[in-house]
Amino acid sequence: VDEGRRGKSGGVLCVRAADLTKSGGCNILVGRDDGLVEVWSLEGEGDAPQLVFERNLHESVVAIDCGAVSNTAFDEVVVATYSGKILSFSSAPSSSTSSASAPGAAVGAGAHPAGAEAQQLEKLAAEIDALQAKAERERALHARKAEASNGAVGGSAAAVKLQDKWALASADACYTLSLELAVPLEGVLLQSDVPVTLLEADSNLAIVSRAPAGQGVLAAYRCQEVTNRLELRVRTSEGRYGQLQAFVWPRISPKACVAATYAIKPLSLHERLHEPPPTAERPVMSSLRISGTFTLGEIHSWVSACLPGVPARLQGERGEFAFRNLLVGTLLLCDYGPGDAAFASDSLTTLAIAKEALAKEATARKVQLKIALDANEETVPALLERVDPLLRHQHSLHHKVLLLDSLREVATQEGESTFFAPEYAALLGDEAAVRRELKEHPARLELLHQVVTDLFVDQQKVRACAPSPGAVSGLQRLLAEAYSLPALLAFFRERG
């Protein structure tokens, strides 16, 4: 709905149109899978929608509607959540001026008398107490039945339904994993057989504990507060593919666990484009051609196993897709049919990963392939120039954080910071924003270093000469200690 919020909110599960404010215009009621309830106002034709109400319920909103419920004079927004809760937000004005400015407050004139409002609150409190007592009785009855049946773990696990979502977040170049149960969560165990980075999520109220797991990841999230939904952020690294497993156990008795598996694909950070860019706007590209005795269904399943966002079935006789790498912005074009497939990209690493993954899929099905990689040497410096501003920004960010630590220590020892030079004082003023950016994108510098290192290794492989360990370590030292674009280009030329 709003470009500024694109990629920042969850997926839309339900929508309703109504004149909630009685202004003669249209209000759009939206319920999202991350728990957000939104009311948008469409005042005039052609005007941008305005957000007039927002509330986060911290669990999926599965239904939303509008109508008179507790007051015939004012409509209410009624929502249902995944766990079965029914909530309403009234458009009736509050009796106090402080609450009148709160979300979902006054739209019309007049207020409830103080006595009537107090009686209504007392009635609601009594209903809540009665419902809590009933819930406790039902919970105790369930526990006794479970003990009598010697702990029917299988039955309890079958009764716990997991609603999950594994989706690529374009704005942050990472994956979001949302896990939700109809009952409160107690914890989640994540296990991956490939290296991934677990990022912090603002909505995550759990305490995380990590354990050594070789090349993979093993982490446990324990929920300290009562919550039915947990959202995690996972950053993958292309070329390192496998599976991520989640073991979710609810806060019920007897104990039960629900397991789910998610695929980490070889080109996991590529997002599918609706339309490929015009030919005149495409960069210089290398190409990969594959031929063999495979059918359209087989090659399509191989591409689907390699890239996210590929539809389950093709509508035509050929598959034509375009993808964009979310980390560095490189392009990948796919065109395939029965017996032949062509891929083009301005990244040698992308084509090398696709070549390896497709060959592995074909070998598993005993299908012989003829593979031809036409590497355009101009794509290497072009990609290094594309990555350069990203590297410089990350180096500058890390340098600022180190400098801030020193400045903060000096300011603490001296008891003031007025004697700092203007640029240092300005940096201290931006400290919160600098640290927040680094916290939201940890290990991005190391990921960019890995992109450049992989490009160097793949360039050497294309030239049929294995890169020496000394050359790779020299490149890593250059990136970490003395980075500059001219020095990096010179390194690739000399070692090439």
CSV table of C-alpha atoms in Angstrom, one decimal:
chain,number,residue,atom,x,y,z
A,1,VAL,CA,0.0,0.0,0.0
A,2,ASP,CA,2.8,2.4,0.9
A,3,GLU,CA,6.2,2.3,-0.7
A,4,GLY,CA,7.9,3.6,2.4
A,5,ARG,CA,6.6,0.6,4.3
A,6,ARG,CA,7.3,-2.0,1.6
A,7,GLY,CA,9.2,-5.0,3.0
A,8,LYS,CA,8.9,-3.7,6.6
A,9,SER,CA,5.6,-5.3,7.5
A,10,GLY,CA,4.3,-8.8,7.3
A,11,GLY,CA,2.1,-10.3,4.6
A,12,VAL,CA,-1.5,-9.4,4.3
A,13,LEU,CA,-3.9,-12.1,5.4
A,14,CYS,CA,-7.2,-10.3,5.4
A,15,VAL,CA,-8.6,-7.0,4.0
A,16,ARG,CA,-11.9,-5.2,4.5
A,17,ALA,CA,-13.3,-1.9,3.1
A,18,ALA,CA,-15.6,0.2,5.3
A,19,ASP,CA,-16.5,3.8,6.2
A,20,LEU,CA,-15.3,3.5,9.7
A,21,THR,CA,-14.9,7.2,10.4
A,22,LYS,CA,-18.3,8.1,8.8
A,23,SER,CA,-16.6,10.7,6.7
A,24,GLY,CA,-18.2,9.5,3.4
A,25,GLY,CA,-14.7,8.2,2.3
A,26,CYS,CA,-13.3,4.7,2.3
A,27,ASN,CA,-11.2,3.1,5.0
A,28,ILE,CA,-9.2,0.0,4.3
A,29,LEU,CA,-8.8,-2.4,7.2
A,30,VAL,CA,-5.7,-4.7,7.0
A,31,GLY,CA,-4.7,-7.7,9.0
A,32,ARG,CA,-1.1,-9.0,8.6
A,33,ASP,CA,0.6,-12.3,9.5
A,34,ASP,CA,3.0,-10.5,11.9
A,35,GLY,CA,0.2,-9.3,14.1
A,36,LEU,CA,-0.3,-5.8,12.7
A,37,VAL,CA,-3.8,-4.3,12.5
A,38,GLU,CA,-3.9,-1.3,10.2
A,39,VAL,CA,-6.6,1.2,9.2
A,40,TRP,CA,-5.8,3.3,6.1
A,41,SER,CA,-7.8,6.3,4.9
A,42,LEU,CA,-8.5,7.2,1.3
A,43,GLU,CA,-9.6,10.8,1.5
A,44,GLY,CA,-9.6,11.8,-2.2
A,45,GLU,CA,-9.3,10.3,-5.6
A,46,GLY,CA,-5.6,9.9,-6.5
A,47,ASP,CA,-4.4,10.8,-3.0
A,48,ALA,CA,-1.9,8.6,-1.2
A,49,PRO,CA,-3.5,6.5,1.5
A,50,GLN,CA,-2.9,7.7,5.1
A,51,LEU,CA,-2.3,5.3,8.0
A,52,VAL,CA,-4.8,6.4,10.8
A,53,PHE,CA,-4.5,3.5,13.1
A,54,GLU,CA,-2.0,0.7,13.8
A,55,ARG,CA,-1.7,-1.9,16.6
A,56,ASN,CA,0.5,-5.0,16.9
A,57,LEU,CA,-1.2,-8.0,18.5
A,58,HIS,CA,2.0,-10.2,18.2
A,59,GLU,CA,0.2,-13.0,16.5
A,60,SER,CA,-1.4,-13.5,13.1
A,61,VAL,CA,-4.6,-11.7,12.3
A,62,VAL,CA,-6.7,-14.3,10.4
A,63,ALA,CA,-10.0,-12.3,10.0
A,64,ILE,CA,-11.0,-8.6,10.2
A,65,ASP,CA,-14.4,-6.8,9.9
A,66,CYS,CA,-16.2,-3.6,10.9
A,67,GLY,CA,-19.6,-3.0,12.5
A,68,ALA,CA,-21.5,-2.0,15.6
A,69,VAL,CA,-20.7,-4.4,18.4
A,70,SER,CA,-20.9,-2.8,21.9
A,71,ASN,CA,-22.2,0.6,20.8
A,72,THR,CA,-24.7,1.3,18.1
A,73,ALA,CA,-23.5,4.8,17.6
A,74,PHE,CA,-19.9,3.9,16.8
A,75,ASP,CA,-18.5,1.2,14.6
A,76,GLU,CA,-15.7,-1.1,15.8
A,77,VAL,CA,-12.9,-3.0,14.1
A,78,VAL,CA,-13.2,-6.6,15.1
A,79,VAL,CA,-10.3,-9.0,14.5
A,80,ALA,CA,-9.7,-12.7,15.1
A,81,THR,CA,-6.2,-14.1,15.8
A,82,TYR,CA,-4.6,-17.4,15.0
A,83,SER,CA,-4.9,-18.6,18.6
A,84,GLY,CA,-8.7,-17.9,18.6
A,85,LYS,CA,-8.7,-14.5,20.3
A,86,ILE,CA,-11.5,-12.0,19.3
A,87,LEU,CA,-10.6,-8.3,19.9
A,88,SER,CA,-12.3,-5.1,18.9
A,89,PHE,CA,-11.1,-1.5,18.6
A,90,SER,CA,-13.8,1.1,18.9
A,91,SER,CA,-14.0,4.4,17.1
A,92,ALA,CA,-15.9,5.9,20.1
A,93,PRO,CA,-14.2,8.9,21.7
A,94,SER,CA,-12.7,8.5,25.1
A,95,SER,CA,-13.7,10.5,28.2
A,96,SER,CA,-10.2,11.9,28.8
A,97,THR,CA,-8.3,14.2,26.6
A,98,SER,CA,-5.1,12.2,27.1
A,99,SER,CA,-6.7,9.0,25.7
A,100,ALA,CA,-8.4,10.9,23.0
A,101,SER,CA,-5.2,11.2,21.2
A,102,ALA,CA,-4.3,7.5,21.5
A,103,PRO,CA,-4.6,5.1,18.6
A,104,GLY,CA,-8.2,4.1,17.8
A,105,ALA,CA,-9.6,7.0,19.9
A,106,ALA,CA,-12.0,9.8,19.1
A,107,VAL,CA,-13.5,10.2,15.7
A,108,GLY,CA,-16.9,11.8,16.6
A,109,ALA,CA,-18.1,14.1,19.3
A,110,GLY,CA,-19.4,13.4,22.8
A,111,ALA,CA,-18.1,11.0,25.4
A,112,HIS,CA,-19.5,8.3,27.7
A,113,PRO,CA,-20.4,9.5,31.2
A,114,ALA,CA,-17.8,8.6,33.7
A,115,GLY,CA,-20.2,6.4,35.7
A,116,ALA,CA,-21.3,4.4,32.6
A,117,GLU,CA,-17.7,3.9,31.6
A,118,ALA,CA,-16.7,2.7,35.0
A,119,GLN,CA,-19.6,0.2,35.0
A,120,GLN,CA,-18.5,-1.0,31.6
A,121,LEU,CA,-14.9,-1.5,32.8
A,122,GLU,CA,-16.1,-3.4,35.9
A,123,LYS,CA,-18.3,-5.7,33.7
A,124,LEU,CA,-15.4,-6.4,31.4
A,125,ALA,CA,-13.0,-7.1,34.3
A,126,ALA,CA,-15.5,-9.6,35.7
A,127,GLU,CA,-15.9,-11.3,32.3
A,128,ILE,CA,-12.1,-11.6,32.0
A,129,ASP,CA,-11.8,-13.1,35.5
A,130,ALA,CA,-14.5,-15.7,34.6
A,131,LEU,CA,-12.8,-16.6,31.4
A,132,GLN,CA,-9.4,-17.0,33.1
A,133,ALA,CA,-11.0,-19.3,35.7
A,134,LYS,CA,-12.6,-21.4,33.0
A,135,ALA,CA,-9.4,-21.7,31.1
A,136,GLU,CA,-7.6,-22.8,34.2
A,137,ARG,CA,-10.2,-25.5,34.8
A,138,GLU,CA,-9.9,-26.7,31.2
A,139,ARG,CA,-6.1,-26.8,31.5
A,140,ALA,CA,-6.2,-28.8,34.7
A,141,LEU,CA,-8.7,-31.2,33.1
A,142,HIS,CA,-6.5,-31.7,30.1
A,143,ALA,CA,-3.5,-32.4,32.3
A,144,ARG,CA,-5.4,-35.1,34.3
A,145,LYS,CA,-6.5,-36.8,31.1
A,146,ALA,CA,-2.9,-36.8,29.8
A,147,GLU,CA,-1.6,-38.4,33.0
A,148,ALA,CA,-4.4,-41.0,32.9
A,149,SER,CA,-3.4,-42.0,29.4
A,150,ASN,CA,0.3,-42.3,30.5
A,151,GLY,CA,1.3,-39.2,28.6
A,152,ALA,CA,0.0,-39.5,25.0
A,153,VAL,CA,2.8,-37.6,23.5
A,154,GLY,CA,1.9,-38.5,20.0
A,155,GLY,CA,-1.7,-37.3,20.5
A,156,SER,CA,-0.5,-34.0,22.0
A,157,ALA,CA,2.0,-33.4,19.1
A,158,ALA,CA,-0.7,-34.1,16.6
A,159,ALA,CA,-3.0,-31.5,18.3
A,160,VAL,CA,-0.3,-28.8,18.0
A,161,LYS,CA,-0.5,-27.2,14.6
A,162,LEU,CA,2.5,-25.1,13.5
A,163,GLN,CA,1.9,-22.1,11.2
A,164,ASP,CA,5.3,-21.1,9.8
A,165,LYS,CA,6.7,-18.9,7.0
A,166,TRP,CA,10.2,-18.9,5.5
A,167,ALA,CA,10.5,-15.9,3.2
A,168,LEU,CA,13.2,-13.8,1.7
A,169,ALA,CA,13.2,-10.2,3.0
A,170,SER,CA,14.3,-7.9,0.2
A,171,ALA,CA,15.1,-4.9,2.3
A,172,ASP,CA,17.6,-6.7,4.6
A,173,ALA,CA,18.9,-9.3,2.2
A,174,CYS,CA,18.1,-12.1,4.7
A,175,TYR,CA,15.4,-14.6,5.4
A,176,THR,CA,12.6,-14.2,8.0
A,177,LEU,CA,11.4,-17.3,9.8
A,178,SER,CA,8.1,-16.9,11.6
A,179,LEU,CA,6.8,-19.7,13.9
A,180,GLU,CA,3.4,-19.6,15.5
A,181,LEU,CA,1.2,-21.9,17.5
A,182,ALA,CA,-2.3,-21.6,18.8
A,183,VAL,CA,-0.9,-22.2,22.3
A,184,PRO,CA,2.0,-20.3,24.1
A,185,LEU,CA,5.5,-21.1,22.9
A,186,GLU,CA,8.2,-22.4,25.3
A,187,GLY,CA,11.2,-22.6,23.0
A,188,VAL,CA,12.6,-23.2,19.6
A,189,LEU,CA,15.8,-25.1,18.6
A,190,LEU,CA,17.4,-24.3,15.3
A,191,GLN,CA,19.9,-26.6,13.6
A,192,SER,CA,21.6,-26.0,10.2
A,193,ASP,CA,24.1,-28.1,8.4
A,194,VAL,CA,25.5,-25.1,6.6
A,195,PRO,CA,26.9,-21.8,8.0
A,196,VAL,CA,24.3,-19.1,8.5
A,197,THR,CA,24.1,-15.9,10.5
A,198,LEU,CA,21.3,-15.5,13.1
A,199,LEU,CA,20.3,-11.8,13.2
A,200,GLU,CA,18.5,-10.0,16.0
A,201,ALA,CA,14.8,-9.2,15.4
A,202,ASP,CA,13.1,-6.3,17.2
A,203,SER,CA,10.0,-8.4,17.8
A,204,ASN,CA,11.9,-11.3,19.2
A,205,LEU,CA,11.4,-11.6,23.0
A,206,ALA,CA,13.3,-14.9,23.4
A,207,ILE,CA,16.8,-15.5,24.9
A,208,VAL,CA,19.1,-17.2,22.5
A,209,SER,CA,21.9,-19.7,23.4
A,210,ARG,CA,24.4,-20.9,20.8
A,211,ALA,CA,26.4,-24.1,20.8
A,212,PRO,CA,29.3,-25.2,18.6
A,213,ALA,CA,28.1,-27.2,15.7
A,214,GLY,CA,31.1,-27.6,13.4
A,215,GLN,CA,30.4,-25.9,10.0
A,216,GLY,CA,26.7,-25.5,10.8
A,217,VAL,CA,24.6,-23.7,13.5
A,218,LEU,CA,22.9,-24.9,16.6
A,219,ALA,CA,20.9,-22.4,18.6
A,220,ALA,CA,18.1,-22.5,21.2
A,221,TYR,CA,15.5,-19.7,21.8
A,222,ARG,CA,13.7,-19.8,25.1
A,223,CYS,CA,10.7,-17.6,25.5
A,224,GLN,CA,10.6,-15.8,28.8
A,225,GLU,CA,7.3,-14.1,28.3
A,226,VAL,CA,4.0,-15.6,27.2
A,227,THR,CA,3.9,-15.4,23.4
A,228,ASN,CA,2.4,-17.5,20.6
A,229,ARG,CA,4.6,-16.2,17.8
A,230,LEU,CA,8.4,-16.0,17.3
A,231,GLU,CA,10.1,-14.3,14.4
A,232,LEU,CA,13.7,-15.0,13.5
A,233,ARG,CA,16.1,-13.5,10.9
A,234,VAL,CA,18.6,-15.7,9.1
A,235,ARG,CA,21.3,-14.5,6.7
A,236,THR,CA,22.6,-17.2,4.3
A,237,SER,CA,25.7,-17.2,2.1
A,238,GLU,CA,25.3,-18.2,-1.5
A,239,GLY,CA,27.1,-21.3,-2.6
A,240,ARG,CA,26.6,-22.9,0.8
A,241,TYR,CA,23.4,-24.8,0.7
A,242,GLY,CA,21.6,-27.4,2.7
A,243,GLN,CA,18.7,-27.4,5.2
A,244,LEU,CA,17.6,-25.5,8.3
A,245,GLN,CA,15.6,-27.4,10.8
A,246,ALA,CA,13.3,-25.9,13.5
A,247,PHE,CA,12.1,-27.9,16.5
A,248,VAL,CA,9.2,-26.0,18.3
A,249,TRP,CA,7.9,-27.1,21.6
A,250,PRO,CA,4.8,-25.4,23.2
A,251,ARG,CA,4.1,-24.7,26.8
A,252,ILE,CA,1.8,-27.6,27.4
A,253,SER,CA,1.7,-30.8,29.4
A,254,PRO,CA,2.6,-33.5,28.4
A,255,LYS,CA,5.6,-32.1,26.5
A,256,ALA,CA,5.4,-32.3,22.7
A,257,CYS,CA,7.5,-31.0,19.8
A,258,VAL,CA,6.8,-30.0,16.2
A,259,ALA,CA,9.6,-30.2,13.6
A,260,ALA,CA,9.8,-28.3,10.3
A,261,THR,CA,12.5,-28.2,7.6
A,262,TYR,CA,13.4,-25.3,5.3
A,263,ALA,CA,15.6,-25.4,2.2
A,264,ILE,CA,18.6,-23.1,1.9
A,265,LYS,CA,19.1,-23.0,-1.8
A,266,PRO,CA,22.5,-22.5,-3.7
A,267,LEU,CA,21.5,-19.0,-4.9
A,268,SER,CA,19.4,-18.2,-1.8
A,269,LEU,CA,19.9,-14.4,-2.0
A,270,HIS,CA,18.5,-14.0,-5.5
A,271,GLU,CA,15.1,-12.4,-5.8
A,272,ARG,CA,12.9,-13.0,-8.8
A,273,LEU,CA,12.0,-10.0,-10.9
A,274,HIS,CA,8.6,-9.5,-12.5
A,275,GLU,CA,10.2,-8.3,-15.7
A,276,PRO,CA,13.8,-8.5,-16.9
A,277,PRO,CA,15.5,-5.1,-17.5
A,278,PRO,CA,15.5,-3.8,-21.1
A,279,THR,CA,18.4,-5.1,-23.2
A,280,ALA,CA,20.0,-1.6,-23.4
A,281,GLU,CA,20.2,-1.4,-19.6
A,282,ARG,CA,21.7,-4.8,-19.0
A,283,PRO,CA,25.4,-5.0,-17.9
A,284,VAL,CA,28.1,-6.9,-19.7
A,285,MET,CA,27.5,-10.6,-18.9
A,286,SER,CA,29.0,-14.0,-19.0
A,287,SER,CA,27.0,-17.0,-20.1
A,288,LEU,CA,26.4,-20.6,-19.2
A,289,ARG,CA,24.9,-23.1,-21.7
A,290,ILE,CA,23.7,-26.6,-20.8
A,291,SER,CA,22.4,-29.3,-23.1
A,292,GLY,CA,21.4,-32.9,-22.6
A,293,THR,CA,18.6,-35.4,-22.7
A,294,PHE,CA,16.6,-33.8,-19.9
A,295,THR,CA,12.9,-32.9,-20.2
A,296,LEU,CA,11.3,-29.5,-19.4
A,297,GLY,CA,10.0,-30.8,-16.1
A,298,GLU,CA,13.4,-32.0,-15.1
A,299,ILE,CA,15.3,-28.8,-15.9
A,300,HIS,CA,12.5,-26.8,-14.2
A,301,SER,CA,12.8,-28.8,-11.0
A,302,TRP,CA,16.6,-28.3,-11.0
A,303,VAL,CA,16.2,-24.6,-11.4
A,304,SER,CA,13.6,-24.6,-8.7
A,305,ALA,CA,16.0,-26.4,-6.4
A,306,CYS,CA,18.7,-23.8,-7.1
A,307,LEU,CA,16.8,-20.5,-6.9
A,308,PRO,CA,14.0,-19.2,-4.7
A,309,GLY,CA,10.7,-17.8,-6.0
A,310,VAL,CA,10.4,-20.2,-9.0
A,311,PRO,CA,6.8,-21.3,-9.5
A,312,ALA,CA,5.9,-25.0,-9.1
A,313,ARG,CA,4.6,-25.3,-12.6
A,314,LEU,CA,5.4,-23.6,-15.9
A,315,GLN,CA,2.6,-22.0,-18.0
A,316,GLY,CA,4.4,-22.3,-21.3
A,317,GLU,CA,6.8,-24.5,-23.2
A,318,ARG,CA,9.9,-22.7,-21.9
A,319,GLY,CA,11.0,-21.1,-18.7
A,320,GLU,CA,12.2,-17.5,-18.8
A,321,PHE,CA,13.0,-15.8,-15.5
A,322,ALA,CA,15.1,-12.9,-14.2
A,323,PHE,CA,16.7,-12.6,-10.8
A,324,ARG,CA,18.5,-9.9,-8.8
A,325,ASN,CA,21.1,-10.5,-6.1
A,326,LEU,CA,19.9,-8.6,-3.1
A,327,LEU,CA,23.4,-8.2,-1.6
A,328,VAL,CA,25.4,-6.8,-4.5
A,329,GLY,CA,22.7,-6.2,-7.2
A,330,THR,CA,24.0,-8.5,-9.9
A,331,LEU,CA,21.6,-9.8,-12.6
A,332,LEU,CA,20.8,-13.4,-13.6
A,333,LEU,CA,18.8,-14.4,-16.6
A,334,CYS,CA,17.4,-17.9,-17.2
A,335,ASP,CA,16.0,-19.3,-20.4
A,336,TYR,CA,15.5,-23.1,-20.6
A,337,GLY,CA,13.4,-25.8,-22.4
A,338,PRO,CA,13.6,-29.5,-23.2
A,339,GLY,CA,17.2,-30.4,-23.9
A,340,ASP,CA,18.8,-26.9,-23.6
A,341,ALA,CA,19.3,-24.2,-21.0
A,342,ALA,CA,21.0,-20.8,-21.1
A,343,PHE,CA,22.0,-18.6,-18.1
A,344,ALA,CA,23.6,-15.2,-18.2
A,345,SER,CA,24.9,-13.1,-15.4
A,346,ASP,CA,27.4,-10.3,-14.7
A,347,SER,CA,28.8,-12.4,-11.8
A,348,LEU,CA,31.1,-15.3,-12.5
A,349,THR,CA,30.4,-16.7,-9.0
A,350,THR,CA,26.6,-16.9,-9.7
A,351,LEU,CA,27.2,-18.9,-12.9
A,352,ALA,CA,29.8,-21.1,-11.1
A,353,ILE,CA,27.3,-21.9,-8.3
A,354,ALA,CA,24.5,-22.6,-10.8
A,355,LYS,CA,26.8,-24.9,-12.8
A,356,GLU,CA,27.7,-26.9,-9.7
A,357,ALA,CA,24.1,-27.2,-8.4
A,358,LEU,CA,22.6,-28.1,-11.7
A,359,ALA,CA,25.3,-30.7,-12.4
A,360,LYS,CA,24.7,-32.2,-9.0
A,361,GLU,CA,21.0,-32.5,-9.6
A,362,ALA,CA,21.6,-34.1,-13.0
A,363,THR,CA,24.1,-36.6,-11.6
A,364,ALA,CA,21.6,-37.6,-9.0
A,365,ARG,CA,19.1,-38.5,-11.8
A,366,LYS,CA,21.8,-40.1,-14.0
A,367,VAL,CA,21.3,-37.5,-16.8
A,368,GLN,CA,24.4,-36.6,-18.8
A,369,LEU,CA,25.0,-32.9,-19.5
A,370,LYS,CA,27.2,-30.9,-21.8
A,371,ILE,CA,28.2,-27.7,-20.0
A,372,ALA,CA,29.9,-24.7,-21.7
A,373,LEU,CA,30.8,-21.6,-19.6
A,374,ASP,CA,31.7,-18.5,-21.6
A,375,ALA,CA,33.4,-16.1,-19.2
A,376,ASN,CA,33.6,-12.4,-20.1
A,377,GLU,CA,36.6,-11.0,-18.4
A,378,GLU,CA,35.0,-7.5,-18.3
A,379,THR,CA,32.5,-8.7,-15.7
A,380,VAL,CA,35.2,-9.0,-13.0
A,381,PRO,CA,36.3,-5.4,-12.8
A,382,ALA,CA,32.7,-4.3,-13.3
A,383,LEU,CA,31.6,-6.3,-10.3
A,384,LEU,CA,34.5,-5.0,-8.2
A,385,GLU,CA,33.4,-1.5,-9.0
A,386,ARG,CA,29.8,-2.4,-8.0
A,387,VAL,CA,30.9,-3.8,-4.7
A,388,ASP,CA,33.3,-0.9,-3.9
A,389,PRO,CA,30.8,1.6,-2.4
A,390,LEU,CA,29.4,-1.2,-0.3
A,391,LEU,CA,32.8,-2.1,1.0
A,392,ARG,CA,33.8,1.5,1.7
A,393,HIS,CA,30.5,2.1,3.6
A,394,GLN,CA,31.0,-1.0,5.8
A,395,HIS,CA,34.7,-0.2,6.4
A,396,SER,CA,33.7,3.4,7.4
A,397,LEU,CA,30.9,2.0,9.7
A,398,HIS,CA,33.3,-0.3,11.5
A,399,HIS,CA,35.9,2.5,11.8
A,400,LYS,CA,33.2,4.8,13.3
A,401,VAL,CA,32.2,2.3,15.9
A,402,LEU,CA,35.9,1.8,17.0
A,403,LEU,CA,36.3,5.6,17.1
A,404,LEU,CA,33.1,6.0,19.1
A,405,ASP,CA,34.4,3.5,21.7
A,406,SER,CA,37.5,5.5,22.2
A,407,LEU,CA,35.7,8.9,22.3
A,408,ARG,CA,33.2,7.5,24.8
A,409,GLU,CA,36.0,6.3,27.0
A,410,VAL,CA,37.7,9.7,26.9
A,411,ALA,CA,34.5,11.5,27.6
A,412,THR,CA,33.8,9.3,30.6
A,413,GLN,CA,37.3,9.9,32.1
A,414,GLU,CA,37.1,13.7,31.5
A,415,GLY,CA,33.5,14.0,32.6
A,416,GLU,CA,32.6,16.1,29.5
A,417,SER,CA,32.9,16.1,25.7
A,418,THR,CA,32.8,19.8,24.9
A,419,PHE,CA,36.5,19.9,24.0
A,420,PHE,CA,36.2,17.5,21.0
A,421,ALA,CA,36.7,18.7,17.5
A,422,PRO,CA,33.4,19.4,15.6
A,423,GLU,CA,33.6,16.2,13.5
A,424,TYR,CA,34.1,14.1,16.6
A,425,ALA,CA,31.2,15.9,18.4
A,426,ALA,CA,29.0,15.3,15.4
A,427,LEU,CA,30.0,11.6,15.4
A,428,LEU,CA,29.0,11.3,19.1
A,429,GLY,CA,25.6,12.9,18.2
A,430,ASP,CA,25.1,10.2,15.6
A,431,GLU,CA,26.2,7.4,17.9
A,432,ALA,CA,22.8,5.8,18.2
A,433,ALA,CA,22.2,5.6,14.5
A,434,VAL,CA,25.7,4.3,13.7
A,435,ARG,CA,25.4,1.5,16.3
A,436,ARG,CA,21.9,0.7,15.3
A,437,GLU,CA,22.9,0.2,11.6
A,438,LEU,CA,25.8,-2.1,12.6
A,439,LYS,CA,23.5,-4.1,14.9
A,440,GLU,CA,20.9,-4.5,12.2
A,441,HIS,CA,23.5,-5.7,9.6
A,442,PRO,CA,26.1,-7.6,11.5
A,443,ALA,CA,28.8,-9.6,9.6
A,444,ARG,CA,27.9,-7.8,6.4
A,445,LEU,CA,31.5,-6.7,5.9
A,446,GLU,CA,32.7,-10.3,6.2
A,447,LEU,CA,30.0,-11.4,3.8
A,448,LEU,CA,31.2,-8.8,1.2
A,449,HIS,CA,34.8,-10.0,1.7
A,450,GLN,CA,33.5,-13.5,1.0
A,451,VAL,CA,31.9,-12.3,-2.2
A,452,VAL,CA,35.2,-10.8,-3.5
A,453,THR,CA,37.2,-13.9,-2.4
A,454,ASP,CA,34.7,-16.3,-4.2
A,455,LEU,CA,35.0,-14.1,-7.3
A,456,PHE,CA,38.8,-14.4,-7.3
A,457,VAL,CA,38.6,-18.2,-6.8
A,458,ASP,CA,36.1,-18.6,-9.6
A,459,GLN,CA,38.1,-16.4,-11.9
A,460,GLN,CA,41.1,-18.6,-11.4
A,461,LYS,CA,39.1,-21.8,-11.9
A,462,VAL,CA,37.8,-20.4,-15.2
A,463,ARG,CA,41.4,-19.9,-16.3
A,464,ALA,CA,42.1,-23.5,-15.4
A,465,CYS,CA,44.6,-22.5,-12.6
A,466,ALA,CA,43.9,-23.4,-9.0
A,467,PRO,CA,44.4,-20.4,-6.7
A,468,SER,CA,47.2,-20.8,-4.2
A,469,PRO,CA,46.5,-20.5,-0.5
A,470,GLY,CA,49.0,-17.6,-0.3
A,471,ALA,CA,47.1,-15.6,-3.0
A,472,VAL,CA,43.8,-16.1,-1.2
A,473,SER,CA,45.3,-15.0,2.2
A,474,GLY,CA,46.9,-12.1,0.5
A,475,LEU,CA,43.6,-11.0,-0.9
A,476,GLN,CA,42.0,-11.3,2.5
A,477,ARG,CA,44.7,-9.1,4.1
A,478,LEU,CA,44.2,-6.5,1.4
A,479,LEU,CA,40.5,-6.4,2.1
A,480,ALA,CA,40.9,-6.2,5.8
A,481,GLU,CA,43.9,-3.9,6.3
A,482,ALA,CA,44.6,-1.8,3.2
A,483,TYR,CA,41.5,-1.8,1.0
A,484,SER,CA,41.1,0.5,-2.0
A,485,LEU,CA,39.5,-0.1,-5.4
A,486,PRO,CA,42.7,0.6,-7.4
A,487,ALA,CA,44.7,-1.8,-5.2
A,488,LEU,CA,42.0,-4.5,-5.5
A,489,LEU,CA,41.8,-4.1,-9.3
A,490,ALA,CA,45.6,-4.3,-9.5
A,491,PHE,CA,45.6,-7.5,-7.4
A,492,PHE,CA,43.1,-9.2,-9.7
A,493,ARG,CA,45.2,-8.2,-12.8
A,494,GLU,CA,48.5,-9.3,-11.4
A,495,ARG,CA,47.2,-12.6,-10.0
A,496,GLY,CA,45.2,-13.2,-13.2
